[in-house]
Coordinates of C-alpha atoms in Angstrom, one line a residue:
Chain A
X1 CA 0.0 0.0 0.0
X2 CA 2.7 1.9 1.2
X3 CA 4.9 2.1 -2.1
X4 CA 1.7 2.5 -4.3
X5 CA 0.9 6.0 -2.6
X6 CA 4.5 6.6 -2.9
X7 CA 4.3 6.2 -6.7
X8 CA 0.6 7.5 -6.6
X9 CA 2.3 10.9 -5.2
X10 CA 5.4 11.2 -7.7
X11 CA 3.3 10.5 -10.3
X12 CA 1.2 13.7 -9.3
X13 CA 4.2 15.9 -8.7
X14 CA 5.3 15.0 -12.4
X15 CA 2.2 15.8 -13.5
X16 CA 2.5 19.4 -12.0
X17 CA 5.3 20.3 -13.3
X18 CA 4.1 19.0 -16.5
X19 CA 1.5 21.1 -16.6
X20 CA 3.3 24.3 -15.6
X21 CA 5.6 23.3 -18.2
X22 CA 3.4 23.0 -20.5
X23 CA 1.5 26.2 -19.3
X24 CA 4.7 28.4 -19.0
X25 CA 6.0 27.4 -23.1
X26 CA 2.5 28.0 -24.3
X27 CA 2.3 31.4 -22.4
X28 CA 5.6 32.1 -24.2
X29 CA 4.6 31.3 -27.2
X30 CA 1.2 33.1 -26.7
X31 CA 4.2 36.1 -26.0
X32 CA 6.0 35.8 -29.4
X33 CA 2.7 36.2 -30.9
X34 CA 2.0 39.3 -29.3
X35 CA 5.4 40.6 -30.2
X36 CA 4.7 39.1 -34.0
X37 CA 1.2 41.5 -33.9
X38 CA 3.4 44.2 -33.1
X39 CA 6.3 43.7 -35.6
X40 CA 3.6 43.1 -38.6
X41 CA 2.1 46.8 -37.7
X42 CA 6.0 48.1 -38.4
X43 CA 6.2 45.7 -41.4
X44 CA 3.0 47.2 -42.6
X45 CA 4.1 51.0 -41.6
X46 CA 7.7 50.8 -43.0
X47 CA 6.5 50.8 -47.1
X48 CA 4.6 54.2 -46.4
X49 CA 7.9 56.0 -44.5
X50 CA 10.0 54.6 -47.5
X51 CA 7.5 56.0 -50.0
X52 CA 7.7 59.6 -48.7
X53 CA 11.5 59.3 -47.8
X54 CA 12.2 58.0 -51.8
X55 CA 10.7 61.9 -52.8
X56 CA 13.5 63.8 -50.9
X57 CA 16.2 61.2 -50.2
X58 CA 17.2 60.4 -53.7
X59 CA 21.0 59.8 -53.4
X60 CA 20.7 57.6 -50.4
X61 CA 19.7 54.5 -51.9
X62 CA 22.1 52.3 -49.5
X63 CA 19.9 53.3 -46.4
X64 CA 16.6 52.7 -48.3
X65 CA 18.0 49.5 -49.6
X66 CA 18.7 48.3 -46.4
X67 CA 15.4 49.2 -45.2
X68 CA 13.6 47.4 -47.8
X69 CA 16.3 44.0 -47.3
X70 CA 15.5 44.2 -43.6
X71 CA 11.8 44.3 -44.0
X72 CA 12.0 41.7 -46.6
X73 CA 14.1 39.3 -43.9
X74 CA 12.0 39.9 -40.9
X75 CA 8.8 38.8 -42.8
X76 CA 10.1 35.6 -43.3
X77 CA 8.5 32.6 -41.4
X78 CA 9.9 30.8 -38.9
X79 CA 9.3 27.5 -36.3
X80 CA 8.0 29.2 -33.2
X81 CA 8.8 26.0 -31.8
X82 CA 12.4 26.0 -32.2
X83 CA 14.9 28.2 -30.0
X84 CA 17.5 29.0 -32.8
X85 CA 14.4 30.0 -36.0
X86 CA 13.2 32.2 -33.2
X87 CA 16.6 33.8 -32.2
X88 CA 16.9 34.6 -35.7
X89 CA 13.3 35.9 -36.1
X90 CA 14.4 38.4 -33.1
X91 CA 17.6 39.1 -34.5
X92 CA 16.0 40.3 -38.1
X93 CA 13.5 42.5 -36.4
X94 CA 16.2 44.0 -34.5
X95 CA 18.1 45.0 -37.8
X96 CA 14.7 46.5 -39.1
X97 CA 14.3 48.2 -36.1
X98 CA 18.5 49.7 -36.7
X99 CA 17.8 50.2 -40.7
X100 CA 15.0 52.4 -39.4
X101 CA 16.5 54.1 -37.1
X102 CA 19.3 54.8 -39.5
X103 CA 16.9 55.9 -42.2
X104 CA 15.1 59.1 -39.3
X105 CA 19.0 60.3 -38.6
X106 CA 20.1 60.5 -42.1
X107 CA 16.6 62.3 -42.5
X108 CA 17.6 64.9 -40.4
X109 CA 19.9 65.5 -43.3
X110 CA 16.9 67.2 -45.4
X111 CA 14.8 69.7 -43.5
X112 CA 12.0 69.4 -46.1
X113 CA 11.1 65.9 -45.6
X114 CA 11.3 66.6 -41.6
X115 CA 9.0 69.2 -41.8
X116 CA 6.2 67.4 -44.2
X117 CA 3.7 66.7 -42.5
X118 CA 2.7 63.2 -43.4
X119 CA 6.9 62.5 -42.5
X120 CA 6.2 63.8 -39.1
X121 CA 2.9 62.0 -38.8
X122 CA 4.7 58.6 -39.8
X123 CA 7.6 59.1 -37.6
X124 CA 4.5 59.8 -34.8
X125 CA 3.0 56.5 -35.5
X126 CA 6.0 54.7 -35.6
X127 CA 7.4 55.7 -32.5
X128 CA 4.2 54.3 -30.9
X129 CA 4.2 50.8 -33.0
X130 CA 8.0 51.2 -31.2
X131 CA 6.5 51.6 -27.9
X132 CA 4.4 48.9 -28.4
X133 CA 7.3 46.6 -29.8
X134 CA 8.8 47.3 -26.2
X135 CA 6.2 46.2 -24.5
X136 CA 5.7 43.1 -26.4
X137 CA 9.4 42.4 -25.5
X138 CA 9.1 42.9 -21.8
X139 CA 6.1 41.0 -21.9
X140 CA 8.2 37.9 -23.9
X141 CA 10.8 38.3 -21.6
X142 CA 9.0 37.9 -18.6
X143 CA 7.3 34.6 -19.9
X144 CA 11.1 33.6 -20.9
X145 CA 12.6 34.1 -18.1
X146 CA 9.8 31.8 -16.4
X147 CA 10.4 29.5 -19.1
X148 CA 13.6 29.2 -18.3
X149 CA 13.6 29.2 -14.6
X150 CA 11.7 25.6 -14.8
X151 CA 13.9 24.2 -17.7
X152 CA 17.0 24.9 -15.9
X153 CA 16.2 24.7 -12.4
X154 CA 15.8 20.8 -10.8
X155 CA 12.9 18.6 -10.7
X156 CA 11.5 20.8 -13.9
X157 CA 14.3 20.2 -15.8
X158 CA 14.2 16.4 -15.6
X159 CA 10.8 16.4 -17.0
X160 CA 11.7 19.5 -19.3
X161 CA 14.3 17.0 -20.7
X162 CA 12.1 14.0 -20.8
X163 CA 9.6 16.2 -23.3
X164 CA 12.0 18.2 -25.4
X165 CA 11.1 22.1 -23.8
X166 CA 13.4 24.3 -24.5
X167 CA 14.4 27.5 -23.1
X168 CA 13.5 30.4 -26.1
X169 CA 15.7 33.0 -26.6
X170 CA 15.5 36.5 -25.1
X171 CA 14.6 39.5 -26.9
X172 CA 17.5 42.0 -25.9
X173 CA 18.4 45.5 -27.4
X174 CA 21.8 46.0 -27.8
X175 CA 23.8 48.5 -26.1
X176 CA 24.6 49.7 -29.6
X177 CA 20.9 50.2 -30.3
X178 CA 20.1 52.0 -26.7
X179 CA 22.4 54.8 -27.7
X180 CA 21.3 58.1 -29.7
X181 CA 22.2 57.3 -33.5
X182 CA 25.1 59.6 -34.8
X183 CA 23.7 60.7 -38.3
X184 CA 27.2 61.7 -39.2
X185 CA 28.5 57.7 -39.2
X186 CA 26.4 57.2 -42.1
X187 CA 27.4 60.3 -44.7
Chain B
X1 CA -3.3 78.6 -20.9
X2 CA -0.3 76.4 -19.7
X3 CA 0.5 74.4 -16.3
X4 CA 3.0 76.8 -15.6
X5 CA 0.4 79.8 -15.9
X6 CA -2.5 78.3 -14.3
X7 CA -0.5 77.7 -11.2
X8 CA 0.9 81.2 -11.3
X9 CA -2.2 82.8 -11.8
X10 CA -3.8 80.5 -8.7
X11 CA -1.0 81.1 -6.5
X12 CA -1.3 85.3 -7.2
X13 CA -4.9 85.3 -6.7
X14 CA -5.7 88.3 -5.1
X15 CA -8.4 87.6 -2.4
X16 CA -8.7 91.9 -1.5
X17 CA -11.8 91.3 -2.9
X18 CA -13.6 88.7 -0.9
X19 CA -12.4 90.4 2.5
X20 CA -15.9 92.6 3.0
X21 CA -17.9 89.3 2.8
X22 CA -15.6 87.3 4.5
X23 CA -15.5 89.6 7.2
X24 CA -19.9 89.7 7.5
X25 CA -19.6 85.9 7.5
X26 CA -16.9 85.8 9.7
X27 CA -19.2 87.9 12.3
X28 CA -22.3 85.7 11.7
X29 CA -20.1 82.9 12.7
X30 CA -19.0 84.2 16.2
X31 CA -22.6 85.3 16.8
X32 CA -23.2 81.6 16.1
X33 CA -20.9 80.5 18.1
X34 CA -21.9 82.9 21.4
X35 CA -25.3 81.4 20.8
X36 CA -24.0 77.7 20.3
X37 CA -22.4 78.2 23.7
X38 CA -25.2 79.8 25.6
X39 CA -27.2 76.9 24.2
X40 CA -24.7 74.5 25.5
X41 CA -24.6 76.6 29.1
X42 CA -28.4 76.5 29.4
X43 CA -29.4 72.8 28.4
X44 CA -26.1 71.7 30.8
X45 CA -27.7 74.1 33.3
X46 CA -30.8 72.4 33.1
X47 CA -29.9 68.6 32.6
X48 CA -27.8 69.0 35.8
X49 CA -31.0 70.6 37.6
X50 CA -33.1 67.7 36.2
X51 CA -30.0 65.2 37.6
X52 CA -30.0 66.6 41.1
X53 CA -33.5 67.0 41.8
X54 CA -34.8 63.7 39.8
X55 CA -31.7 61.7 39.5
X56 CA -31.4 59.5 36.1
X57 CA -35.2 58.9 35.3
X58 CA -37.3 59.5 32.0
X59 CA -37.7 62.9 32.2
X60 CA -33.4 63.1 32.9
X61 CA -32.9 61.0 29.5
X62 CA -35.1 62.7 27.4
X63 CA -33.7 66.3 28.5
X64 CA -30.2 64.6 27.5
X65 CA -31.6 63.9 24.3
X66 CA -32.8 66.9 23.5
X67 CA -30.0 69.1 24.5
X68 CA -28.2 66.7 21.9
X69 CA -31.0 68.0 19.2
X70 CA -30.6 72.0 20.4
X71 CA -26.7 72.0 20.8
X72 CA -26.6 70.6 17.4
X73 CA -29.0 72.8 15.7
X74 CA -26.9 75.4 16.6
X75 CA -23.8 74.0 15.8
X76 CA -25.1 73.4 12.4
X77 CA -25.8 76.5 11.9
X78 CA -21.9 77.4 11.8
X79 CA -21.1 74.7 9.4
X80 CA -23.9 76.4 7.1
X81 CA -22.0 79.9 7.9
X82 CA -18.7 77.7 7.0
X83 CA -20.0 76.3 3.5
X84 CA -21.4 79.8 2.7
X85 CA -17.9 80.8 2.4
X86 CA -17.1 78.0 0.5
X87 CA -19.6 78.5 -1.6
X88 CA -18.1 82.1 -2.7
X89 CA -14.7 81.6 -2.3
X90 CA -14.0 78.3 -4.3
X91 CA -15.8 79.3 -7.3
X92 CA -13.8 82.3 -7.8
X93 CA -10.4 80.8 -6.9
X94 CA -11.3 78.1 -9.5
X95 CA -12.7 80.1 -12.4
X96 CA -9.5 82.3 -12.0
X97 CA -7.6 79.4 -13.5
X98 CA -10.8 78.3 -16.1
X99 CA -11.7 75.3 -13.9
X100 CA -15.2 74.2 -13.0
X101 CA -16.2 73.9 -9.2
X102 CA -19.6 72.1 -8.2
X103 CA -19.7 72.2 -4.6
X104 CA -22.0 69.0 -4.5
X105 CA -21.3 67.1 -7.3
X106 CA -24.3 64.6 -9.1
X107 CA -24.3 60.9 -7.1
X108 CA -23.2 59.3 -10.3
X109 CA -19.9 60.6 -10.8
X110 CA -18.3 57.8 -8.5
X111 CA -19.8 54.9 -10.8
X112 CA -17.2 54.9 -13.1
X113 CA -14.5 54.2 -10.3
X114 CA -17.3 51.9 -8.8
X115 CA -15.8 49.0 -10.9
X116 CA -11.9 49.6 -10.9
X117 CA -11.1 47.5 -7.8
X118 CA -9.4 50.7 -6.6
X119 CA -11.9 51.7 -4.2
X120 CA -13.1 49.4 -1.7
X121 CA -16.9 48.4 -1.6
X122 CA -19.1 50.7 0.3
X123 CA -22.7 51.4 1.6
X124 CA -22.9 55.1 2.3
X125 CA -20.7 58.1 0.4
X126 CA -20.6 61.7 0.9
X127 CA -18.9 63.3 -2.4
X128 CA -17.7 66.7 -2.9
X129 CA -16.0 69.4 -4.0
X130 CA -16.2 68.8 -7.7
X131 CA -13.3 70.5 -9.7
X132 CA -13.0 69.7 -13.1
X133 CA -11.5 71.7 -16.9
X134 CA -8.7 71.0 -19.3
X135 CA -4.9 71.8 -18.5
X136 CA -3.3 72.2 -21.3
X137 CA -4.8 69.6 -23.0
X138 CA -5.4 66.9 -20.1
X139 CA -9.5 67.1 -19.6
X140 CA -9.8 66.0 -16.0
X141 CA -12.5 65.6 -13.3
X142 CA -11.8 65.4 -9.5
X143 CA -14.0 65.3 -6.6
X144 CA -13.5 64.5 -2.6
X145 CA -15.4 60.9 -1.2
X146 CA -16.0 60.0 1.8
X147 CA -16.9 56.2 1.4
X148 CA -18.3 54.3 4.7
X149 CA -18.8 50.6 5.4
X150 CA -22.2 50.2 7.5
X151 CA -22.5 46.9 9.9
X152 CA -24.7 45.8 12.8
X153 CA -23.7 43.9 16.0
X154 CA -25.6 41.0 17.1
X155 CA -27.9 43.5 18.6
X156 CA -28.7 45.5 15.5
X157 CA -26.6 48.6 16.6
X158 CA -25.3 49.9 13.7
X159 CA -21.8 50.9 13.2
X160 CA -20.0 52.7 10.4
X161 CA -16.1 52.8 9.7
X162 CA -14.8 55.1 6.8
X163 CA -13.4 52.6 4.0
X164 CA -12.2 55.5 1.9
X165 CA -11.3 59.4 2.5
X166 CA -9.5 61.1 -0.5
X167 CA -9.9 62.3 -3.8
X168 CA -11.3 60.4 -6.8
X169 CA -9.7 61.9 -9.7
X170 CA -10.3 61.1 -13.7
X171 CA -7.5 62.5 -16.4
X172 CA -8.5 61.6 -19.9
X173 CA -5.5 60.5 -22.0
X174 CA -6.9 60.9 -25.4
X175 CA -6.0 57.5 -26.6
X176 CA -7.6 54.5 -26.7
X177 CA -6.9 51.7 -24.4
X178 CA -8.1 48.4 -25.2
X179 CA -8.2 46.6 -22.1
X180 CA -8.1 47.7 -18.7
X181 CA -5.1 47.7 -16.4
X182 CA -5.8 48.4 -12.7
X183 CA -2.6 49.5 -10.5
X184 CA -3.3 48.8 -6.4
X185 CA -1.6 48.8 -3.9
X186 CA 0.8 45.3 -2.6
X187 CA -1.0 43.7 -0.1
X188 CA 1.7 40.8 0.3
X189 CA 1.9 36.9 -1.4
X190 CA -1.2 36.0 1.4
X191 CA -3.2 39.4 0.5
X192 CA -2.7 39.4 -3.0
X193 CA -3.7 35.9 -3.3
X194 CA -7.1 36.0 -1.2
X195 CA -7.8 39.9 -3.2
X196 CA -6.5 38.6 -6.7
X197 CA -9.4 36.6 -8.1
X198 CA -11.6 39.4 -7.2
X199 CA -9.3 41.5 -10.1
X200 CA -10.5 41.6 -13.8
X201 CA -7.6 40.1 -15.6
X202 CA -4.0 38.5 -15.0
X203 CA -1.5 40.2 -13.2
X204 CA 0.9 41.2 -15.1
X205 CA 4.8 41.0 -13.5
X206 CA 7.2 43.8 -14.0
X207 CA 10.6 44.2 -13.9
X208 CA 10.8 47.3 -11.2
X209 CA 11.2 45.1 -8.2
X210 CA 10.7 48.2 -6.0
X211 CA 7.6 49.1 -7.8
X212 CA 6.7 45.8 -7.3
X213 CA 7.0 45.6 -3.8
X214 CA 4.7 48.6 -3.8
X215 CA 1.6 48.1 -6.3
X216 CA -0.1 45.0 -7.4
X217 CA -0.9 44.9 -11.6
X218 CA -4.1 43.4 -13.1
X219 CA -4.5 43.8 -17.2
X220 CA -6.5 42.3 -19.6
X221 CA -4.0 43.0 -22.1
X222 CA -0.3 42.0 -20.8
X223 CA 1.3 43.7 -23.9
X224 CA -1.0 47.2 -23.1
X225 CA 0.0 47.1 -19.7
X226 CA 3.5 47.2 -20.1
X227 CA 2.8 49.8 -23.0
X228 CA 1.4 51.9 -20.3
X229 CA 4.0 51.5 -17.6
X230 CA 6.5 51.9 -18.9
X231 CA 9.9 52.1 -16.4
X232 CA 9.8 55.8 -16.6
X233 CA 6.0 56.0 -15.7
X234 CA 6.3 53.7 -13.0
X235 CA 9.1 55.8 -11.5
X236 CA 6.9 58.6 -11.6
X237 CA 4.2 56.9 -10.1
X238 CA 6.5 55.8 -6.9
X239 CA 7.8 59.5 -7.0
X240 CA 4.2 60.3 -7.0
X241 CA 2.9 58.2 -4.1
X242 CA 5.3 59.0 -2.0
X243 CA 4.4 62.9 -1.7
X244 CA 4.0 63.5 1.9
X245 CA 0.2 64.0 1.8
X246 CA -0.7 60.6 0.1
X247 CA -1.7 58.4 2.0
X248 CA -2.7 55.4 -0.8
X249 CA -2.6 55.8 -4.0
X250 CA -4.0 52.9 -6.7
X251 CA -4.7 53.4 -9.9
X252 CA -6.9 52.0 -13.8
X253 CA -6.1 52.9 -17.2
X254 CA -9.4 52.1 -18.9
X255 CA -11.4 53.6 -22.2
X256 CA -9.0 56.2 -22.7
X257 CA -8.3 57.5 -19.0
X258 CA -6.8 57.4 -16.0
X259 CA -8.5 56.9 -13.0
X260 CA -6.6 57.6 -9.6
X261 CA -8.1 56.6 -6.0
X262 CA -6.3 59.3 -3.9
X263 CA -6.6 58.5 0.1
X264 CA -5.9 61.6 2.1
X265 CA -5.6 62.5 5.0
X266 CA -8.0 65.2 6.6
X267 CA -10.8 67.3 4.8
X268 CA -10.1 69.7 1.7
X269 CA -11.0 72.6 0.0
X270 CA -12.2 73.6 3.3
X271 CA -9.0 76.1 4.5
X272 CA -6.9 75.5 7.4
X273 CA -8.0 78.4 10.2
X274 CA -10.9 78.5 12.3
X275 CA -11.7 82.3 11.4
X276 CA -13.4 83.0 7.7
X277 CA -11.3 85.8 7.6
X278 CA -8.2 84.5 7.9
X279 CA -5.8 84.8 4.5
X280 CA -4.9 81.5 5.8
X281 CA -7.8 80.1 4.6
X282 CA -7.3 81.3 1.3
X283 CA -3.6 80.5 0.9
X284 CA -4.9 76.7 2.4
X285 CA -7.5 76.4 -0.5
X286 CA -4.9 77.3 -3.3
X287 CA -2.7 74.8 -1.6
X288 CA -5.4 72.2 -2.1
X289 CA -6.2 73.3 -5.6
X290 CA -2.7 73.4 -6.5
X291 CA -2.5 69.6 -5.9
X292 CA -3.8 68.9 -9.1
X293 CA -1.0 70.7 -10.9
X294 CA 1.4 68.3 -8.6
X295 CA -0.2 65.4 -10.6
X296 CA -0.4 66.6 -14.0
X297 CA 3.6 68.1 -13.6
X298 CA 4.8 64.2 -11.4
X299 CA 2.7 62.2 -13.9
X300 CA 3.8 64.4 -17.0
X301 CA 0.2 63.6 -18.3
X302 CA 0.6 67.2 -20.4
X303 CA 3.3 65.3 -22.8
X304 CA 2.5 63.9 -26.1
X305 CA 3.0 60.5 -25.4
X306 CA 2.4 60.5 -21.5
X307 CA 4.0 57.4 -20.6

């Protein structure tokens, strides 16, 4: 009787941190999505800010270039499921998010496409689909980091193993990106 | 007119004007007073009579009871004298700076924070002191509650205790939020837990540890929350809460605004001296007005972007 309770009660702790397992991955995912909702409103916004910036920025066709590759990359799809298509995912958005950034400091370059109107309304609403994108991140990050937590940390991680959960990758700016962009590196 | 001006133009209101009347109220109120007093002499005079010649029967009780009714007839009468000068006073010192005062505001004003989880339930309220306008271009509404619990003992005797004393304030943002995020205050793991389920939404986990030792989060929308507090925002907030006269301070972001349940300590909007002459009073009132702009300037709700 003894050893049957015994198993009876492993059994249910497995299950438990089955389920949270289980619970905390799909919460990630549900995470990525949110950050995906987000990134397809700057892949939707970015043709319109490279349709007015193509009337005054002529002779920079290396920074609307890389705009355009960028966008093209971080549209691709990818395996949600697996760590490394998702790092790369992250990692395309990321260069969007610099070509972008490049693209407003070199436009501080030609005072009539700052001060058109529709410019400064597209900058407006990008900055908020930005603010938005930054949320999204937190909000990934804090279900990674919970993801993580039971992957790595003992009894989880046994059972983490035994189903083939992974810890996803975290959605980090870089240092380079934190820091105001210098519009004279890129004349 | 901006922030800067308003308060400027509160803070050099010139009250020169408002002395004549003060002064005739101020007069009635010591004549209410004397004859508050003399009512209080004569009813003691003659409840102590009653006590020595009858000792505590009927007729001793009932005189108790009704010098209860007289003192406080007459007492009353100084708290009208009081609100008279209210009445005049706040008005003025509000439409000075193109604010709105309603010295009663409508019952239905609370229901929109009736639903937040950031005030507690209630049975019986007493609102006031309705000041609402645009600065710059933040529309806001705030008001003073008074919110009371009512309970009876095993013998009926009804008690009250006072849930809630502050200001209710309402800040429209201008934006649309899709869900609703509710900010309240950290009642620990056991508090939170037993008060959680009672929250619309999941709580959402940030990565200010001090602000999260402070405030509890609830959203709908995880992605929205974290749109709206943003670490600068939620700095402000803690800078916010911890101004000297707050005594609680949770918050909702819901169809576009922000609501705030302000508890307080003390009565305002109702000046700080005893005499209605006083340029104490005055300078208190402005103080209490001026509280507003301390929201608006720690929350920077006049920026563009606001978070």
């Amino acid at each position: 009787m003894v050893p049957l309770i015994g198993l009876l009660a492993i059994a249910g702790i497995c299950y438990y941190f089955y389920l949270r397992l289980i619970k905390q991955r799909n919460y990630a995912l549900e995470a990525l999505s949110s950050i995906d909702v987000q990134l397809k409103k700057r892949h939707d916004l970015v043709p319109n800010i490279l349709k007015i910036a193509k009337k005054f920025m002529e002779h920079e066709d290396a920074v609307l270039t890389k705009v355009t590759q960028m966008r093209t990359i971080s549209a691709s799809d990818y395996d949600k499921t697996d760590p490394e298509e998702v790092a790369q995912h992250l990692e395309a958005s990321k260069q969007l998010q610099s070509a972008m950034m490049n693209l407003f400091a070199v436009a501080e370059n030609y005072p009539d496409l700052k001060s058109q109107d529709t410019m400064i309304r597209a900058q407006e609403t990008y900055e908020e689909v930005e603010g938005h994108i930054s949320a999204a991140r937190r909000f990934y990050n804090s279900a990674v980091t919970e993801l993580k937590n039971m992957v790595e940390i003992f009894p989880s991680s046994v059972i983490a193993n035994m189903l083939g959960i992974k810890a996803m990758p975290y959605f980090e700016v870089d240092e380079a990106e934190r820091k105001p962009v210098d519009a004279s590196d890129y004349l | 007119m901006t922030i800067d001006d308003m308060r400027q133009t509160l803070h050099s209101f010139d009250g020169s004007g408002f002395k004549p009347l003060l002064d005739e109220l101020e007069a009635k109120r010591q004549r209410a007073f004397k004859t508050f007093l003399g009512a209080v002499f004569i009813c003691g005079f003659i409840v102590f009579f009653i006590l020595l010649d009858q000792g505590g029967t009927e007729l001793f009780k009932i005189a108790v009871g009704l010098s209860f009714v007289i003192c406080m007839f007459f007492y009353r009468r100084m708290a009208v004298i009081r609100r008279e000068a209210k009445r005049e006073l706040m008005p003025a010192l509000c439409h000075n700076i193109g604010l709105e005062y309603l010295m009663t505001p409508a019952s239905h004003v609370i229901a929109p924070f009736d639903h937040l989880s950031i005030i507690p339930g209630y049975d019986e309220k007493t609102l006031e002191d309705q000041i609402s306008g645009k600065i710059e271009d933040v529309d806001f509404q705030l008001f003073e509650a008074k919110l009371k619990r009512v309970s009876r003992d095993s013998k009926g005797r009804r008690s009250t205790t006072t849930v809630f004393n502050g200001f209710l304030v309402q800040f429209n943002f201008h934006k649309n939020f899709n869900g609703q995020t509710i900010i309240t205050k950290d009642h620990t793991a056991i508090g939170n837990f037993l008060t959680g389920w009672t929250k619309l939404g999941e709580r959402v986990k940030l990565e200010d540890s001090v602000f999260e030792s402070e405030f509890e989060v609830y959203s709908t929308d995880q992605v929205e929350a974290r749109y709206l507090l943003t670490p600068t925002f939620m700095e402000r907030l803690l800078e916010f809460s911890r101004l000297p006269n707050i005594k609680q301070l949770q918050l909702a972001f819901k169809d576009g605004s922000i609501y705030m349940a302000i508890k307080r300590n003390g009565n305002a909007f109702e000046g700080g001296s005893y005499n209605l002459n006083d340029p104490e009073m005055i300078k208190q009132n402005i103080k209490d007005i001026a509280q507003i702009f301390d929201m608006v300037t720690e929350l920077k709700l006049t920026q563009n972007t606001r978070i």
